Amino acid sequence: MSMSPQNPNTLHSLGGAIERLRSRWGWFVAYGALCLIFGVAALILAAVSTLAVVFFVALMLILAGGVEIMIGVNSRDWPSRFLWLISGLFYLVFGAFALARPEVAAAVLTAVVGFGFLFAGLVRIWLGARLPAGPKAFIVLAGVVTTLLGGMILAGWPGNTMVILGTLFGVDMVFHGASWIGLGLKLRH
């Protein structure tokens, strides 16, 4: 199938998109390698990357708070204005607190992640148990792993506070980088 500008089906097909990206495979591999390097660095420097995650979350809270306050100021009726302003103030206060006390914010975020994994795992187990035999085992297994991970995080809390978020971020970056490298190498062939 040739790629000509006159053939709109080729221009907007998945195969056409892959063909156009094929010559840029090196960029995908380079981006993946960079993510992989950052992921390994985050795993090696888990405490530092935990603080980086906390600072990022704090800045996002402050940004969201500022936007909600602006929305509240521009609201036309008092109940909406009041709720937007209060919501924005809470975001600002929590973001400022996270910046001022990153270790405490890391502990809170670690507990939230632990409870989130625990709850998500239990839900996956429950949903997986209701499925037919085929996909049931994988979903229940994923639920068990997620539940165990949440339980391990909570069992080590608060002593593991300064490594959990950074470790999770590092693992995510390693897999993210590896997937981009894989895509780039696949495009090459």
CSV table of C-alpha atoms in Angstrom, one decimal:
chain,number,residue,atom,x,y,z
A,1,MET,CA,0.0,0.0,0.0
A,2,SER,CA,1.7,3.2,-1.1
A,3,MET,CA,1.5,6.4,0.9
A,4,SER,CA,0.3,9.1,-1.3
A,5,PRO,CA,-1.2,12.4,-0.3
A,6,GLN,CA,-4.1,11.7,-2.6
A,7,ASN,CA,-5.2,8.6,-0.6
A,8,PRO,CA,-6.9,9.8,2.6
A,9,ASN,CA,-7.5,6.3,3.9
A,10,THR,CA,-3.7,5.7,4.0
A,11,LEU,CA,-3.1,9.0,5.7
A,12,HIS,CA,-5.5,8.4,8.5
A,13,SER,CA,-4.8,4.6,9.0
A,14,LEU,CA,-2.8,3.1,11.8
A,15,GLY,CA,-0.5,1.5,9.2
A,16,GLY,CA,0.1,5.0,7.6
A,17,ALA,CA,0.9,6.5,11.0
A,18,ILE,CA,3.4,3.7,11.8
A,19,GLU,CA,5.0,4.2,8.4
A,20,ARG,CA,5.4,7.9,9.0
A,21,LEU,CA,6.9,7.2,12.4
A,22,ARG,CA,9.3,4.5,11.2
A,23,SER,CA,12.0,7.0,10.3
A,24,ARG,CA,11.9,8.5,13.8
A,25,TRP,CA,12.5,5.2,15.6
A,26,GLY,CA,15.7,6.6,17.2
A,27,TRP,CA,13.8,9.4,18.9
A,28,PHE,CA,11.5,6.8,20.6
A,29,VAL,CA,14.5,4.7,21.7
A,30,ALA,CA,16.3,7.9,23.0
A,31,TYR,CA,13.3,9.0,25.0
A,32,GLY,CA,12.8,5.5,26.4
A,33,ALA,CA,16.5,5.4,27.4
A,34,LEU,CA,16.2,8.7,29.1
A,35,CYS,CA,13.1,7.6,31.0
A,36,LEU,CA,14.9,4.3,31.9
A,37,ILE,CA,17.9,6.3,33.2
A,38,PHE,CA,15.7,8.5,35.3
A,39,GLY,CA,13.8,5.5,36.6
A,40,VAL,CA,17.0,3.8,37.7
A,41,ALA,CA,18.2,7.0,39.3
A,42,ALA,CA,14.8,7.3,41.1
A,43,LEU,CA,15.3,3.8,42.4
A,44,ILE,CA,18.8,4.4,43.6
A,45,LEU,CA,17.8,7.7,45.2
A,46,ALA,CA,14.4,6.7,46.5
A,47,ALA,CA,14.3,9.2,49.3
A,48,VAL,CA,15.2,12.1,47.0
A,49,SER,CA,12.7,11.0,44.4
A,50,THR,CA,10.0,10.6,47.1
A,51,LEU,CA,10.6,14.3,48.0
A,52,ALA,CA,10.4,15.2,44.3
A,53,VAL,CA,7.1,13.4,44.0
A,54,VAL,CA,5.8,15.3,47.1
A,55,PHE,CA,7.0,18.7,45.8
A,56,PHE,CA,5.3,17.9,42.4
A,57,VAL,CA,2.0,17.0,44.1
A,58,ALA,CA,2.3,20.2,46.3
A,59,LEU,CA,2.8,22.4,43.3
A,60,MET,CA,-0.1,20.8,41.5
A,61,LEU,CA,-2.3,21.4,44.5
A,62,ILE,CA,-1.3,25.0,44.7
A,63,LEU,CA,-1.9,25.5,41.0
A,64,ALA,CA,-5.3,23.8,41.3
A,65,GLY,CA,-6.2,25.9,44.3
A,66,GLY,CA,-5.3,29.1,42.5
A,67,VAL,CA,-7.5,28.1,39.5
A,68,GLU,CA,-10.4,27.2,41.7
A,69,ILE,CA,-10.1,30.5,43.6
A,70,MET,CA,-10.2,32.3,40.2
A,71,ILE,CA,-13.2,30.4,39.2
A,72,GLY,CA,-14.9,31.3,42.5
A,73,VAL,CA,-14.1,35.0,42.1
A,74,ASN,CA,-15.7,34.9,38.7
A,75,SER,CA,-18.8,32.9,39.7
A,76,ARG,CA,-22.1,34.7,39.5
A,77,ASP,CA,-24.0,33.2,42.5
A,78,TRP,CA,-22.9,33.1,46.1
A,79,PRO,CA,-23.3,29.3,46.8
A,80,SER,CA,-21.0,28.5,43.8
A,81,ARG,CA,-18.6,31.3,44.6
A,82,PHE,CA,-18.3,30.2,48.2
A,83,LEU,CA,-17.8,26.5,47.4
A,84,TRP,CA,-15.1,27.3,44.7
A,85,LEU,CA,-13.3,29.6,47.1
A,86,ILE,CA,-13.4,27.1,50.0
A,87,SER,CA,-12.2,24.3,47.7
A,88,GLY,CA,-9.4,26.4,46.3
A,89,LEU,CA,-8.3,27.5,49.8
A,90,PHE,CA,-8.1,23.9,50.9
A,91,TYR,CA,-5.9,23.0,47.9
A,92,LEU,CA,-3.7,26.0,48.6
A,93,VAL,CA,-3.4,25.1,52.3
A,94,PHE,CA,-2.6,21.5,51.6
A,95,GLY,CA,-0.1,22.3,48.9
A,96,ALA,CA,1.6,24.9,51.1
A,97,PHE,CA,1.7,22.4,54.0
A,98,ALA,CA,3.2,19.8,51.7
A,99,LEU,CA,5.9,22.2,50.7
A,100,ALA,CA,6.6,23.2,54.3
A,101,ARG,CA,6.5,19.7,55.7
A,102,PRO,CA,7.4,17.3,52.9
A,103,GLU,CA,8.2,14.4,55.2
A,104,VAL,CA,4.7,14.5,56.8
A,105,ALA,CA,3.1,14.9,53.3
A,106,ALA,CA,5.1,11.9,52.1
A,107,ALA,CA,3.8,9.9,55.1
A,108,VAL,CA,0.2,10.9,54.3
A,109,LEU,CA,0.6,10.2,50.6
A,110,THR,CA,2.2,6.8,51.3
A,111,ALA,CA,-0.7,5.8,53.5
A,112,VAL,CA,-3.2,6.9,50.8
A,113,VAL,CA,-1.3,4.8,48.2
A,114,GLY,CA,-1.2,1.8,50.6
A,115,PHE,CA,-5.0,2.0,51.3
A,116,GLY,CA,-5.6,2.7,47.5
A,117,PHE,CA,-3.7,-0.5,46.5
A,118,LEU,CA,-5.4,-2.5,49.3
A,119,PHE,CA,-8.9,-1.3,48.2
A,120,ALA,CA,-8.1,-1.7,44.4
A,121,GLY,CA,-6.8,-5.2,45.0
A,122,LEU,CA,-9.8,-6.3,47.0
A,123,VAL,CA,-12.1,-4.9,44.3
A,124,ARG,CA,-10.2,-6.7,41.6
A,125,ILE,CA,-10.4,-10.0,43.5
A,126,TRP,CA,-14.2,-9.5,44.0
A,127,LEU,CA,-14.7,-8.6,40.3
A,128,GLY,CA,-12.4,-11.3,39.0
A,129,ALA,CA,-14.3,-13.9,41.1
A,130,ARG,CA,-17.5,-13.0,39.3
A,131,LEU,CA,-16.0,-13.5,35.8
A,132,PRO,CA,-16.0,-16.7,33.7
A,133,ALA,CA,-13.1,-19.1,34.0
A,134,GLY,CA,-10.9,-17.7,31.3
A,135,PRO,CA,-9.9,-14.2,32.4
A,136,LYS,CA,-10.8,-14.9,36.0
A,137,ALA,CA,-7.5,-16.3,37.2
A,138,PHE,CA,-5.4,-13.4,35.9
A,139,ILE,CA,-7.6,-10.7,37.3
A,140,VAL,CA,-7.9,-12.5,40.7
A,141,LEU,CA,-4.0,-12.9,40.7
A,142,ALA,CA,-3.6,-9.2,39.9
A,143,GLY,CA,-5.9,-8.4,42.7
A,144,VAL,CA,-4.0,-10.6,45.1
A,145,VAL,CA,-0.7,-9.0,44.1
A,146,THR,CA,-2.2,-5.5,44.5
A,147,THR,CA,-3.7,-6.3,47.8
A,148,LEU,CA,-0.4,-7.8,49.1
A,149,LEU,CA,1.4,-4.7,47.9
A,150,GLY,CA,-1.0,-2.4,49.7
A,151,GLY,CA,-0.7,-4.5,52.8
A,152,MET,CA,3.1,-4.4,52.7
A,153,ILE,CA,3.1,-0.7,52.3
A,154,LEU,CA,0.7,-0.2,55.2
A,155,ALA,CA,2.6,-2.8,57.4
A,156,GLY,CA,5.8,-0.8,57.0
A,157,TRP,CA,4.2,2.6,57.4
A,158,PRO,CA,5.4,5.1,58.6
A,159,GLY,CA,8.9,3.7,58.5
A,160,ASN,CA,8.9,3.2,54.8
A,161,THR,CA,7.5,6.7,54.1
A,162,MET,CA,10.7,8.1,52.5
A,163,VAL,CA,11.2,5.2,50.0
A,164,ILE,CA,7.7,4.1,48.8
A,165,LEU,CA,6.7,7.0,46.6
A,166,GLY,CA,10.2,7.2,45.0
A,167,THR,CA,10.4,3.5,44.5
A,168,LEU,CA,7.0,3.4,42.8
A,169,PHE,CA,7.9,6.4,40.6
A,170,GLY,CA,11.2,4.7,39.7
A,171,VAL,CA,9.6,1.4,38.8
A,172,ASP,CA,7.0,3.2,36.7
A,173,MET,CA,9.7,5.2,34.9
A,174,VAL,CA,11.8,2.0,34.2
A,175,PHE,CA,8.7,0.2,32.7
A,176,HIS,CA,7.7,3.4,30.8
A,177,GLY,CA,11.2,3.8,29.4
A,178,ALA,CA,11.4,0.1,28.4
A,179,SER,CA,8.1,0.3,26.6
A,180,TRP,CA,9.2,3.3,24.6
A,181,ILE,CA,12.5,1.5,23.7
A,182,GLY,CA,10.5,-1.5,22.7
A,183,LEU,CA,8.2,0.6,20.5
A,184,GLY,CA,11.2,2.4,18.9
A,185,LEU,CA,13.0,-0.9,18.1
A,186,LYS,CA,9.7,-2.4,16.7
A,187,LEU,CA,9.4,0.7,14.4
A,188,ARG,CA,12.9,0.2,13.2
A,189,HIS,CA,12.2,-3.2,11.8
